[in-house]
PDB file of C-alpha atoms in Angstrom:
ATOM      1  CA  MET A   4      -8.470 -11.280 -62.586  1.00 43.00           C
ATOM      2  CA  ARG A   5      -4.715 -11.269 -62.498  1.00 47.00           C
ATOM      3  CA  LYS A   6      -2.725  -9.752 -59.727  1.00 48.00           C
ATOM      4  CA  ILE A   7      -0.665  -6.748 -60.947  1.00 48.00           C
ATOM      5  CA  VAL A   8       3.044  -7.252 -60.065  1.00 49.00           C
ATOM      6  CA  GLY A   9       4.104  -4.817 -57.349  1.00 50.00           C
ATOM      7  CA  ALA A  10       0.549  -3.769 -56.539  1.00 50.00           C
ATOM      8  CA  GLU A  11      -0.659  -3.706 -52.923  1.00 51.00           C
ATOM      9  CA  PRO A  12      -2.597  -6.913 -52.264  1.00 54.00           C
ATOM     10  CA  VAL A  13      -6.372  -6.334 -51.915  1.00 62.00           C
ATOM     11  CA  ASN A  14      -7.178  -7.227 -48.394  1.00 76.00           C
ATOM     12  CA  PRO A  15     -10.570  -6.008 -47.007  1.00 81.00           C
ATOM     13  CA  ILE A  16      -9.243  -5.779 -43.426  1.00 81.00           C
ATOM     14  CA  TYR A  17      -6.204  -3.857 -44.544  1.00 82.00           C
ATOM     15  CA  GLN A  18      -8.329  -1.561 -46.713  1.00 86.00           C
ATOM     16  CA  ARG A  19     -10.410  -0.635 -43.666  1.00 89.00           C
ATOM     17  CA  LEU A  20      -7.419   0.498 -41.657  1.00 91.00           C
ATOM     18  CA  PRO A  21      -6.916   4.316 -41.545  1.00 91.00           C
ATOM     19  CA  SER A  22      -4.846   5.668 -44.404  1.00 91.00           C
ATOM     20  CA  VAL A  23      -4.836   9.105 -42.676  1.00 93.00           C
ATOM     21  CA  ILE A  24      -4.902  10.243 -39.065  1.00 94.00           C
ATOM     22  CA  ASP A  25      -8.616  10.159 -38.276  1.00 94.00           C
ATOM     23  CA  GLY A  26     -10.915  10.017 -35.296  1.00 95.00           C
ATOM     24  CA  ARG A  27     -10.287   6.314 -34.735  1.00 95.00           C
ATOM     25  CA  ILE A  28      -6.571   6.941 -34.191  1.00 97.00           C
ATOM     26  CA  ARG A  29      -7.170   9.945 -31.983  1.00 97.00           C
ATOM     27  CA  VAL A  30      -9.681   8.070 -29.799  1.00 97.00           C
ATOM     28  CA  ILE A  31      -7.387   5.046 -29.377  1.00 97.00           C
ATOM     29  CA  ALA A  32      -4.494   7.411 -28.420  1.00 98.00           C
ATOM     30  CA  TRP A  33      -6.613   8.986 -25.723  1.00 97.00           C
ATOM     31  CA  LEU A  34      -7.772   5.510 -24.535  1.00 97.00           C
ATOM     32  CA  SER A  35      -4.149   4.539 -24.268  1.00 97.00           C
ATOM     33  CA  LEU A  36      -3.385   7.546 -21.997  1.00 97.00           C
ATOM     34  CA  VAL A  37      -6.516   7.099 -19.904  1.00 97.00           C
ATOM     35  CA  THR A  38      -6.002   3.387 -19.265  1.00 96.00           C
ATOM     36  CA  GLU A  39      -2.275   3.911 -18.427  1.00 96.00           C
ATOM     37  CA  LEU A  40      -3.496   6.329 -15.698  1.00 96.00           C
ATOM     38  CA  LEU A  41      -6.305   3.955 -14.603  1.00 95.00           C
ATOM     39  CA  ILE A  42      -3.881   1.053 -14.140  1.00 94.00           C
ATOM     40  CA  VAL A  43      -1.844   3.205 -11.791  1.00 92.00           C
ATOM     41  CA  GLY A  44      -4.939   3.670  -9.741  1.00 91.00           C
ATOM     42  CA  THR A  45      -5.816  -0.063  -9.644  1.00 90.00           C
ATOM     43  CA  GLY A  46      -2.192  -0.890  -8.808  1.00 87.00           C
ATOM     44  CA  GLY A  47      -2.288   1.662  -5.987  1.00 84.00           C
ATOM     45  CA  ALA A  48      -5.574   0.037  -4.712  1.00 85.00           C
ATOM     46  CA  VAL A  49      -3.783  -3.313  -4.547  1.00 85.00           C
ATOM     47  CA  ARG A  50      -1.037  -1.978  -2.372  1.00 79.00           C
ATOM     48  CA  LEU A  51      -3.173   0.352  -0.260  1.00 81.00           C
ATOM     49  CA  THR A  52      -5.727  -2.387   0.635  1.00 82.00           C
ATOM     50  CA  GLY A  53      -2.960  -4.808   1.578  1.00 79.00           C
ATOM     51  CA  SER A  54      -3.827  -7.021  -1.448  1.00 79.00           C
ATOM     52  CA  GLY A  55      -0.333  -7.243  -2.842  1.00 73.00           C
ATOM     53  CA  LEU A  56      -0.216 -10.966  -2.331  1.00 77.00           C
ATOM     54  CA  GLY A  57      -3.962 -11.502  -2.951  1.00 81.00           C
ATOM     55  CA  CYS A  58      -2.869 -13.666  -5.893  1.00 83.00           C
ATOM     56  CA  PRO A  59       0.297 -15.186  -4.455  1.00 82.00           C
ATOM     57  CA  THR A  60       1.538 -16.812  -7.663  1.00 84.00           C
ATOM     58  CA  TRP A  61       2.215 -15.633 -11.243  1.00 80.00           C
ATOM     59  CA  PRO A  62       1.050 -15.900 -14.006  1.00 82.00           C
ATOM     60  CA  THR A  63      -1.758 -17.814 -12.346  1.00 85.00           C
ATOM     61  CA  CYS A  64      -3.576 -16.280  -9.404  1.00 86.00           C
ATOM     62  CA  VAL A  65      -3.082 -19.289  -7.200  1.00 85.00           C
ATOM     63  CA  ALA A  66      -1.650 -22.639  -7.957  1.00 84.00           C
ATOM     64  CA  GLY A  67      -3.966 -24.465 -10.302  1.00 82.00           C
ATOM     65  CA  SER A  68      -6.321 -21.468 -10.917  1.00 86.00           C
ATOM     66  CA  LEU A  69      -5.893 -18.502 -13.179  1.00 86.00           C
ATOM     67  CA  VAL A  70      -8.638 -16.617 -11.324  1.00 88.00           C
ATOM     68  CA  PRO A  71      -9.003 -16.113  -7.568  1.00 88.00           C
ATOM     69  CA  THR A  72     -10.861 -18.769  -5.499  1.00 85.00           C
ATOM     70  CA  PRO A  73     -13.519 -17.911  -2.994  1.00 85.00           C
ATOM     71  CA  ALA A  74     -11.099 -18.788  -0.194  1.00 81.00           C
ATOM     72  CA  MET A  75      -8.831 -15.880  -1.238  1.00 83.00           C
ATOM     73  CA  GLY A  76     -11.501 -13.320  -0.337  1.00 86.00           C
ATOM     74  CA  LEU A  77     -11.551  -9.696  -1.310  1.00 87.00           C
ATOM     75  CA  HIS A  78      -7.767  -9.386  -1.518  1.00 84.00           C
ATOM     76  CA  GLY A  79      -7.692 -11.877  -4.339  1.00 86.00           C
ATOM     77  CA  VAL A  80     -10.445 -10.113  -6.243  1.00 88.00           C
ATOM     78  CA  ILE A  81      -8.604  -6.723  -5.990  1.00 88.00           C
ATOM     79  CA  GLU A  82      -5.323  -8.139  -7.057  1.00 87.00           C
ATOM     80  CA  PHE A  83      -6.905 -10.052  -9.974  1.00 88.00           C
ATOM     81  CA  ALA A  84      -8.805  -6.893 -11.085  1.00 88.00           C
ATOM     82  CA  ASN A  85      -5.429  -5.113 -11.479  1.00 88.00           C
ATOM     83  CA  ARG A  86      -4.116  -7.989 -13.574  1.00 88.00           C
ATOM     84  CA  THR A  87      -7.265  -7.860 -15.668  1.00 90.00           C
ATOM     85  CA  MET A  88      -6.690  -4.116 -16.168  1.00 91.00           C
ATOM     86  CA  THR A  89      -3.268  -4.998 -17.565  1.00 90.00           C
ATOM     87  CA  GLY A  90      -5.052  -7.059 -20.227  1.00 92.00           C
ATOM     88  CA  VAL A  91      -7.240  -4.090 -21.094  1.00 95.00           C
ATOM     89  CA  VAL A  92      -4.228  -1.821 -21.542  1.00 96.00           C
ATOM     90  CA  GLY A  93      -2.602  -4.574 -23.631  1.00 95.00           C
ATOM     91  CA  ILE A  94      -5.630  -4.889 -25.948  1.00 96.00           C
ATOM     92  CA  ILE A  95      -5.695  -1.096 -26.502  1.00 97.00           C
ATOM     93  CA  ALA A  96      -1.908  -1.071 -27.142  1.00 97.00           C
ATOM     94  CA  ILE A  97      -2.329  -3.835 -29.772  1.00 97.00           C
ATOM     95  CA  ALA A  98      -5.289  -2.029 -31.299  1.00 97.00           C
ATOM     96  CA  THR A  99      -3.165   1.070 -31.571  1.00 97.00           C
ATOM     97  CA  VAL A 100      -0.482  -0.817 -33.473  1.00 97.00           C
ATOM     98  CA  VAL A 101      -3.097  -2.330 -35.814  1.00 96.00           C
ATOM     99  CA  LEU A 102      -4.784   1.048 -36.505  1.00 96.00           C
ATOM    100  CA  LEU A 103      -1.371   2.567 -37.392  1.00 96.00           C
ATOM    101  CA  TRP A 104      -0.252  -0.378 -39.491  1.00 95.00           C
ATOM    102  CA  ARG A 105      -1.169   1.160 -42.804  1.00 94.00           C
ATOM    103  CA  LEU A 106       0.602   4.416 -41.763  1.00 95.00           C
ATOM    104  CA  ARG A 107       3.676   2.699 -40.387  1.00 94.00           C
ATOM    105  CA  THR A 108       5.921   4.278 -43.115  1.00 93.00           C
ATOM    106  CA  GLU A 109       4.224   7.602 -43.513  1.00 93.00           C
ATOM    107  CA  ARG A 110       3.866   8.189 -39.727  1.00 95.00           C
ATOM    108  CA  LYS A 111       6.809   6.199 -38.501  1.00 95.00           C
ATOM    109  CA  ASP A 112       6.903   8.358 -35.342  1.00 94.00           C
ATOM    110  CA  LEU A 113       3.412   7.257 -34.282  1.00 96.00           C
ATOM    111  CA  PHE A 114       3.955   3.641 -35.166  1.00 97.00           C
ATOM    112  CA  THR A 115       7.208   3.531 -33.131  1.00 97.00           C
ATOM    113  CA  ILE A 116       5.404   5.038 -30.094  1.00 97.00           C
ATOM    114  CA  ALA A 117       2.678   2.411 -30.461  1.00 97.00           C
ATOM    115  CA  ILE A 118       5.226  -0.398 -30.537  1.00 98.00           C
ATOM    116  CA  ILE A 119       6.976   1.016 -27.459  1.00 97.00           C
ATOM    117  CA  LEU A 120       3.640   1.108 -25.615  1.00 97.00           C
ATOM    118  CA  ALA A 121       2.800  -2.491 -26.573  1.00 96.00           C
ATOM    119  CA  ALA A 122       6.285  -3.678 -25.523  1.00 96.00           C
ATOM    120  CA  GLY A 123       5.868  -1.663 -22.322  1.00 94.00           C
ATOM    121  CA  VAL A 124       2.700  -3.537 -21.405  1.00 94.00           C
ATOM    122  CA  LEU A 125       4.535  -6.870 -21.726  1.00 93.00           C
ATOM    123  CA  ALA A 126       7.474  -5.512 -19.735  1.00 92.00           C
ATOM    124  CA  GLN A 127       5.191  -4.257 -16.975  1.00 90.00           C
ATOM    125  CA  ALA A 128       3.412  -7.632 -16.755  1.00 88.00           C
ATOM    126  CA  LEU A 129       6.803  -9.249 -16.321  1.00 91.00           C
ATOM    127  CA  VAL A 130       7.830  -6.727 -13.690  1.00 89.00           C
ATOM    128  CA  GLY A 131       4.494  -7.304 -11.918  1.00 85.00           C
ATOM    129  CA  GLY A 132       5.258 -11.035 -11.853  1.00 84.00           C
ATOM    130  CA  VAL A 133       8.689 -10.360 -10.373  1.00 87.00           C
ATOM    131  CA  THR A 134       7.097  -8.060  -7.787  1.00 82.00           C
ATOM    132  CA  VAL A 135       4.854 -10.937  -6.635  1.00 79.00           C
ATOM    133  CA  LEU A 136       7.526 -13.549  -6.737  1.00 81.00           C
ATOM    134  CA  THR A 137       9.927 -11.427  -4.636  1.00 80.00           C
ATOM    135  CA  GLY A 138       7.228 -10.910  -2.006  1.00 76.00           C
ATOM    136  CA  LEU A 139       6.508  -7.216  -2.805  1.00 76.00           C
ATOM    137  CA  ASN A 140      10.145  -6.042  -2.551  1.00 80.00           C
ATOM    138  CA  PRO A 141       9.769  -2.203  -2.079  1.00 80.00           C
ATOM    139  CA  VAL A 142      12.535  -1.509  -4.592  1.00 81.00           C
ATOM    140  CA  ILE A 143      10.773  -3.646  -7.269  1.00 85.00           C
ATOM    141  CA  VAL A 144       7.403  -2.078  -6.365  1.00 84.00           C
ATOM    142  CA  GLY A 145       8.921   1.426  -6.787  1.00 85.00           C
ATOM    143  CA  PHE A 146      10.434   0.463 -10.143  1.00 88.00           C
ATOM    144  CA  HIS A 147       7.068  -0.927 -11.237  1.00 88.00           C
ATOM    145  CA  PHE A 148       5.463   2.452 -10.451  1.00 90.00           C
ATOM    146  CA  THR A 149       8.227   4.397 -12.162  1.00 91.00           C
ATOM    147  CA  VAL A 150       7.822   2.408 -15.366  1.00 93.00           C
ATOM    148  CA  SER A 151       4.057   2.999 -15.226  1.00 93.00           C
ATOM    149  CA  LEU A 152       4.738   6.723 -14.968  1.00 95.00           C
ATOM    150  CA  LEU A 153       7.047   6.599 -18.014  1.00 96.00           C
ATOM    151  CA  MET A 154       4.277   4.765 -19.922  1.00 96.00           C
ATOM    152  CA  VAL A 155       1.905   7.658 -19.053  1.00 97.00           C
ATOM    153  CA  CYS A 156       4.459  10.121 -20.501  1.00 97.00           C
ATOM    154  CA  ILE A 157       4.909   8.087 -23.657  1.00 97.00           C
ATOM    155  CA  ALA A 158       1.140   7.821 -24.136  1.00 98.00           C
ATOM    156  CA  THR A 159       1.042  11.623 -23.706  1.00 98.00           C
ATOM    157  CA  VAL A 160       3.500  11.924 -26.542  1.00 97.00           C
ATOM    158  CA  LEU A 161       1.281   9.748 -28.719  1.00 97.00           C
ATOM    159  CA  VAL A 162      -1.761  11.999 -27.956  1.00 97.00           C
ATOM    160  CA  HIS A 163       0.210  15.031 -28.820  1.00 97.00           C
ATOM    161  CA  ARG A 164       1.589  13.712 -32.115  1.00 95.00           C
ATOM    162  CA  VAL A 165      -1.758  12.494 -33.537  1.00 96.00           C
ATOM    163  CA  TYR A 166      -2.844  16.158 -33.659  1.00 94.00           C
ATOM    164  CA  LEU A 167       0.261  17.417 -35.533  1.00 91.00           C
ATOM    165  CA  ALA A 168       1.741  17.053 -38.940  1.00 86.00           C
ATOM    166  CA  PRO A 169       5.012  15.157 -39.173  1.00 85.00           C
ATOM    167  CA  GLY A 170       8.321  16.791 -40.098  1.00 82.00           C
ATOM    168  CA  PRO A 171      10.773  19.306 -38.628  1.00 88.00           C
ATOM    169  CA  ARG A 172       9.589  21.348 -35.681  1.00 90.00           C
ATOM    170  CA  VAL A 173      10.728  24.798 -34.582  1.00 93.00           C
ATOM    171  CA  LEU A 174      10.804  26.436 -31.138  1.00 95.00           C
ATOM    172  CA  ILE A 175       7.834  28.791 -30.706  1.00 94.00           C
ATOM    173  CA  VAL A 176       8.904  30.280 -27.360  1.00 96.00           C
ATOM    174  CA  PRO A 177      11.983  32.225 -26.340  1.00 96.00           C
ATOM    175  CA  GLY A 178      15.033  30.114 -25.577  1.00 95.00           C
ATOM    176  CA  GLY A 179      15.118  31.188 -21.949  1.00 96.00           C
ATOM    177  CA  PHE A 180      11.532  30.157 -21.414  1.00 97.00           C
ATOM    178  CA  ALA A 181      12.258  26.738 -22.978  1.00 97.00           C
ATOM    179  CA  GLY A 182      15.216  26.299 -20.641  1.00 97.00           C
ATOM    180  CA  LEU A 183      13.129  27.209 -17.598  1.00 97.00           C
ATOM    181  CA  ALA A 184      10.474  24.663 -18.705  1.00 97.00           C
ATOM    182  CA  HIS A 185      13.122  21.975 -18.938  1.00 97.00           C
ATOM    183  CA  ALA A 186      14.427  22.908 -15.489  1.00 97.00           C
ATOM    184  CA  THR A 187      10.877  22.578 -14.181  1.00 97.00           C
ATOM    185  CA  SER A 188      10.551  19.107 -15.747  1.00 97.00           C
ATOM    186  CA  PHE A 189      13.709  18.081 -13.873  1.00 97.00           C
ATOM    187  CA  ALA A 190      12.193  19.354 -10.615  1.00 96.00           C
ATOM    188  CA  VAL A 191       8.987  17.363 -11.329  1.00 96.00           C
ATOM    189  CA  ALA A 192      11.043  14.168 -11.947  1.00 95.00           C
ATOM    190  CA  LEU A 193      13.039  14.747  -8.714  1.00 94.00           C
ATOM    191  CA  THR A 194       9.840  15.273  -6.808  1.00 93.00           C
ATOM    192  CA  VAL A 195       8.278  12.103  -8.067  1.00 92.00           C
ATOM    193  CA  MET A 196      11.366   9.975  -7.485  1.00 90.00           C
ATOM    194  CA  MET A 197      11.631  11.244  -3.926  1.00 88.00           C
ATOM    195  CA  GLY A 198       7.963  10.428  -3.500  1.00 87.00           C
ATOM    196  CA  VAL A 199       8.608   6.834  -4.700  1.00 85.00           C
ATOM    197  CA  LEU A 200      11.425   6.426  -2.147  1.00 85.00           C
ATOM    198  CA  THR A 201       9.276   7.929   0.596  1.00 81.00           C
ATOM    199  CA  THR A 202       6.463   5.551  -0.124  1.00 78.00           C
ATOM    200  CA  ALA A 203       8.824   2.607  -0.167  1.00 71.00           C
ATOM    201  CA  SER A 204       9.890   3.559   3.356  1.00 71.00           C
ATOM    202  CA  GLY A 205       6.445   4.172   4.837  1.00 63.00           C
ATOM    203  CA  PRO A 206       3.368   2.078   5.524  1.00 65.00           C
ATOM    204  CA  HIS A 207       0.929   0.613   2.963  1.00 53.00           C
ATOM    205  CA  SER A 208       3.409  -1.981   1.827  1.00 51.00           C
ATOM    206  CA  GLY A 209       0.789  -4.203   0.143  1.00 50.00           C
ATOM    207  CA  ASP A 210       0.897  -6.889   2.733  1.00 47.00           C
ATOM    208  CA  ALA A 211       1.440  -6.843   6.535  1.00 51.00           C
ATOM    209  CA  ALA A 212       4.402  -9.140   6.329  1.00 55.00           C
ATOM    210  CA  VAL A 213       6.375  -7.115   3.795  1.00 58.00           C
ATOM    211  CA  ARG A 214       9.558  -5.374   5.020  1.00 63.00           C
ATOM    212  CA  ARG A 215      10.250  -1.742   4.120  1.00 54.00           C
ATOM    213  CA  THR A 216      13.506  -0.061   3.115  1.00 58.00           C
ATOM    214  CA  GLY A 217      14.345   0.985   6.642  1.00 58.00           C
ATOM    215  CA  PHE A 218      14.950   4.659   5.762  1.00 63.00           C
ATOM    216  CA  ASN A 219      13.568   7.424   7.934  1.00 66.00           C
ATOM    217  CA  ALA A 220      10.161   8.021   6.307  1.00 68.00           C
ATOM    218  CA  GLU A 221       9.680  11.431   8.136  1.00 72.00           C
ATOM    219  CA  LEU A 222      12.949  12.754   6.782  1.00 79.00           C
ATOM    220  CA  LEU A 223      12.153  11.578   3.302  1.00 77.00           C
ATOM    221  CA  GLU A 224       8.763  13.351   3.459  1.00 78.00           C
ATOM    222  CA  HIS A 225      10.647  16.650   3.844  1.00 75.00           C
ATOM    223  CA  LEU A 226      13.132  15.691   1.069  1.00 83.00           C
ATOM    224  CA  HIS A 227      10.157  14.878  -1.103  1.00 82.00           C
ATOM    225  CA  ALA A 228       8.438  18.219  -0.363  1.00 86.00           C
ATOM    226  CA  TRP A 229      11.402  20.493  -1.052  1.00 91.00           C
ATOM    227  CA  PRO A 230      11.654  19.779  -4.837  1.00 92.00           C
ATOM    228  CA  GLY A 231       7.862  19.890  -4.918  1.00 92.00           C
ATOM    229  CA  TYR A 232       7.815  23.506  -3.729  1.00 92.00           C
ATOM    230  CA  ALA A 233      10.663  24.304  -6.065  1.00 95.00           C
ATOM    231  CA  THR A 234       8.504  23.012  -8.875  1.00 96.00           C
ATOM    232  CA  LEU A 235       5.703  25.238  -7.783  1.00 96.00           C
ATOM    233  CA  VAL A 236       7.935  28.320  -7.781  1.00 97.00           C
ATOM    234  CA  LEU A 237       9.333  27.518 -11.152  1.00 97.00           C
ATOM    235  CA  THR A 238       5.830  27.021 -12.524  1.00 97.00           C
ATOM    236  CA  ILE A 239       4.686  30.376 -11.191  1.00 97.00           C
ATOM    237  CA  VAL A 240       7.602  32.029 -13.018  1.00 97.00           C
ATOM    238  CA  LEU A 241       6.640  30.186 -16.152  1.00 97.00           C
ATOM    239  CA  LEU A 242       3.074  31.392 -15.764  1.00 97.00           C
ATOM    240  CA  VAL A 243       4.121  35.049 -15.368  1.00 97.00           C
ATOM    241  CA  ALA A 244       6.427  34.768 -18.354  1.00 96.00           C
ATOM    242  CA  SER A 245       3.936  33.038 -20.611  1.00 96.00           C
ATOM    243  CA  VAL A 246       1.071  35.352 -19.762  1.00 95.00           C
ATOM    244  CA  GLY A 247       3.235  38.524 -20.030  1.00 94.00           C
ATOM    245  CA  GLY A 248       4.673  37.387 -23.346  1.00 93.00           C
ATOM    246  CA  LYS A 249       1.347  36.040 -24.610  1.00 95.00           C
ATOM    247  CA  LEU A 250       3.051  32.731 -25.384  1.00 96.00           C
ATOM    248  CA  PRO A 251       1.051  29.928 -27.108  1.00 95.00           C
ATOM    249  CA  VAL A 252       1.841  27.558 -24.187  1.00 96.00           C
ATOM    250  CA  ARG A 253       0.237  29.558 -21.400  1.00 96.00           C
ATOM    251  CA  ARG A 254      -2.824  27.316 -21.115  1.00 96.00           C
ATOM    252  CA  PHE A 255      -0.486  24.317 -20.600  1.00 97.00           C
ATOM    253  CA  VAL A 256       1.315  26.258 -17.861  1.00 97.00           C
ATOM    254  CA  VAL A 257      -2.002  27.047 -16.154  1.00 97.00           C
ATOM    255  CA  THR A 258      -2.995  23.413 -16.282  1.00 97.00           C
ATOM    256  CA  LEU A 259       0.275  22.398 -14.794  1.00 97.00           C
ATOM    257  CA  LEU A 260      -0.057  24.896 -11.961  1.00 97.00           C
ATOM    258  CA  VAL A 261      -3.547  23.816 -11.134  1.00 97.00           C
ATOM    259  CA  ILE A 262      -2.487  20.112 -10.922  1.00 97.00           C
ATOM    260  CA  GLU A 263       0.487  21.154  -8.711  1.00 96.00           C
ATOM    261  CA  LEU A 264      -1.713  23.017  -6.287  1.00 96.00           C
ATOM    262  CA  VAL A 265      -4.127  20.098  -5.993  1.00 96.00           C
ATOM    263  CA  GLN A 266      -1.222  17.693  -5.560  1.00 93.00           C
ATOM    264  CA  ILE A 267       0.355  19.852  -2.801  1.00 92.00           C
ATOM    265  CA  LEU A 268      -3.013  20.107  -0.985  1.00 94.00           C
ATOM    266  CA  VAL A 269      -3.482  16.328  -1.156  1.00 93.00           C
ATOM    267  CA  GLY A 270       0.086  15.737   0.009  1.00 88.00           C
ATOM    268  CA  LEU A 271      -0.388  18.054   3.031  1.00 89.00           C
ATOM    269  CA  LEU A 272      -3.677  16.422   3.953  1.00 91.00           C
ATOM    270  CA  GLN A 273      -2.373  12.901   3.758  1.00 85.00           C
ATOM    271  CA  ALA A 274       0.664  13.828   5.918  1.00 82.00           C
ATOM    272  CA  ASN A 275      -1.422  15.460   8.581  1.00 86.00           C
ATOM    273  CA  LEU A 276      -4.198  12.876   8.583  1.00 88.00           C
ATOM    274  CA  GLY A 277      -1.991   9.841   9.058  1.00 82.00           C
ATOM    275  CA  LEU A 278      -1.687   8.744   5.450  1.00 80.00           C
ATOM    276  CA  PRO A 279      -5.275   7.536   4.797  1.00 86.00           C
ATOM    277  CA  PRO A 280      -5.229   5.071   1.825  1.00 85.00           C
ATOM    278  CA  VAL A 281      -7.674   7.032  -0.326  1.00 89.00           C
ATOM    279  CA  LEU A 282      -5.545  10.167  -0.200  1.00 90.00           C
ATOM    280  CA  VAL A 283      -2.341   8.263  -0.724  1.00 87.00           C
ATOM    281  CA  GLY A 284      -3.849   6.612  -3.816  1.00 88.00           C
ATOM    282  CA  LEU A 285      -5.054   9.940  -5.128  1.00 92.00           C
ATOM    283  CA  HIS A 286      -1.647  11.475  -4.560  1.00 89.00           C
ATOM    284  CA  MET A 287      -0.009   8.615  -6.583  1.00 90.00           C
ATOM    285  CA  VAL A 288      -2.457   9.078  -9.570  1.00 93.00           C
ATOM    286  CA  LEU A 289      -1.979  12.831  -9.523  1.00 94.00           C
ATOM    287  CA  ALA A 290       1.784  12.339  -9.685  1.00 94.00           C
ATOM    288  CA  CYS A 291       1.179  10.652 -13.046  1.00 95.00           C
ATOM    289  CA  VAL A 292      -1.173  13.338 -14.138  1.00 97.00           C
ATOM    290  CA  LEU A 293       1.436  15.849 -13.210  1.00 96.00           C
ATOM    291  CA  ALA A 294       4.063  14.081 -15.283  1.00 96.00           C
ATOM    292  CA  ALA A 295       1.641  13.978 -18.219  1.00 97.00           C
ATOM    293  CA  ALA A 296       0.975  17.705 -17.911  1.00 97.00           C
ATOM    294  CA  MET A 297       4.663  18.518 -17.731  1.00 97.00           C
ATOM    295  CA  THR A 298       5.361  16.347 -20.813  1.00 98.00           C
ATOM    296  CA  ALA A 299       2.538  18.128 -22.693  1.00 97.00           C
ATOM    297  CA  LEU A 300       4.093  21.441 -21.820  1.00 98.00           C
ATOM    298  CA  VAL A 301       7.586  20.476 -22.992  1.00 97.00           C
ATOM    299  CA  LEU A 302       6.218  18.946 -26.209  1.00 97.00           C
ATOM    300  CA  ASN A 303       4.352  22.164 -27.096  1.00 96.00           C
ATOM    301  CA  LEU A 304       7.432  24.340 -26.823  1.00 97.00           C
ATOM    302  CA  LYS A 305       7.919  23.446 -30.510  1.00 94.00           C
ATOM    303  CA  ALA A 306       5.510  23.062 -33.421  1.00 91.00           C
ATOM    304  CA  PRO A 307       5.806  21.701 -37.030  1.00 87.00           C
ATOM    305  CA  THR A 308       7.116  24.469 -39.333  1.00 82.00           C
ATOM    306  CA  GLU A 309       4.473  23.808 -42.004  1.00 66.00           C
ATOM    307  CA  ILE A 310       1.582  24.709 -39.668  1.00 52.00           C
ATOM    308  CA  THR A 311       3.392  27.541 -37.873  1.00 46.00           C
ATOM    309  CA  PRO A 312       4.583  29.899 -40.597  1.00 42.00           C
ATOM    310  CA  ASP A 313       5.335  32.583 -38.059  1.00 44.00           C
ATOM    311  CA  ALA A 314       7.322  30.305 -35.816  1.00 41.00           C
ATOM    312  CA  THR A 315      10.551  30.535 -37.908  1.00 39.00           C
ATOM    313  CA  LYS A 316      10.224  34.282 -37.977  1.00 42.00           C
ATOM    314  CA  PHE A 317       9.718  34.285 -34.198  1.00 41.00           C
ATOM    315  CA  THR A 318      12.812  32.157 -33.597  1.00 41.00           C
ATOM    316  CA  SER A 319      14.927  34.088 -36.069  1.00 36.00           C
ATOM    317  CA  THR A 320      13.975  37.421 -34.550  1.00 37.00           C
ATOM    318  CA  ASN A 321      14.984  36.120 -31.055  1.00 41.00           C
ATOM    319  CA  GLU A 322      18.244  34.801 -32.417  1.00 37.00           C
ATOM    320  CA  VAL A 323      19.048  38.123 -34.053  1.00 35.00           C
ATOM    321  CA  SER A 324      18.156  39.966 -30.818  1.00 37.00           C
ATOM    322  CA  SER A 325      20.367  37.643 -28.868  1.00 38.00           C
ATOM    323  CA  SER A 326      23.325  38.135 -31.211  1.00 37.00           C
ATOM    324  CA  ARG A 327      22.942  41.921 -31.048  1.00 38.00           C
ATOM    325  CA  GLY A 328      22.726  41.759 -27.296  1.00 39.00           C
TER     326      GLY A 328
END
């Protein structure tokens, strides 16, 4: 049988890849988000158990061995488990790229996000190596966490997009509400960044011999709390506005508020109980969950025009009202 010029080559593996967004793609998108959150937890366990140098070399765990030796004890196992988790995240990232390969032109947005996530895993592995080789420098450790948080947000975008049609999107909430939501996202970002700086100045360095930044950790705790409370106030205003206006994003606002309340409670408990490692680790993971919830809210301020026929009318009505006012 002759091959037709210009025809797509018949490849059984290629033919089995999704030609439309299906359950496989949605599952892998969720797995990407969940594993990005899990690796934050395992990374936190490394630091909070003092296992930051459990594997003192990189990319091997110890000179001459990729895996920890019995002499390295529990710290080596914990550190190596986090490195193994990086491999799991990497496999899922590659699987995402493969599953979207046949849709790389039609759904270029999804394919681009998948490539970014795959590249991010590699970048994070390199940053992790630098973290070990610099003796757990608190600045590098903080940067490592920040990149992990960004990866969580990008994975959230992927989950959001696999449920929506491609194409132009239109604002489905009033402009003032959208502006307030973006202001809230800034407050969330500021809260998280102050939290990273506070952590870099406090205990739980990952190893007893690691030096901290030298900043006043108690003062930084207050500077971390202030934007946190501002975030709470802004979210309450968003809740009132979304419920009162019966906006389609109100369930995302409720989710955001619940996460903030839990995060604040955990933060207060850890501060008053002497920073127990379990609560510190939970606080760190919740920060990423909070960032994901905030990202989801901002993403849902708009919707594709072809699946929201009333959205254009809603936006136009508001624009006319604004112009008349």
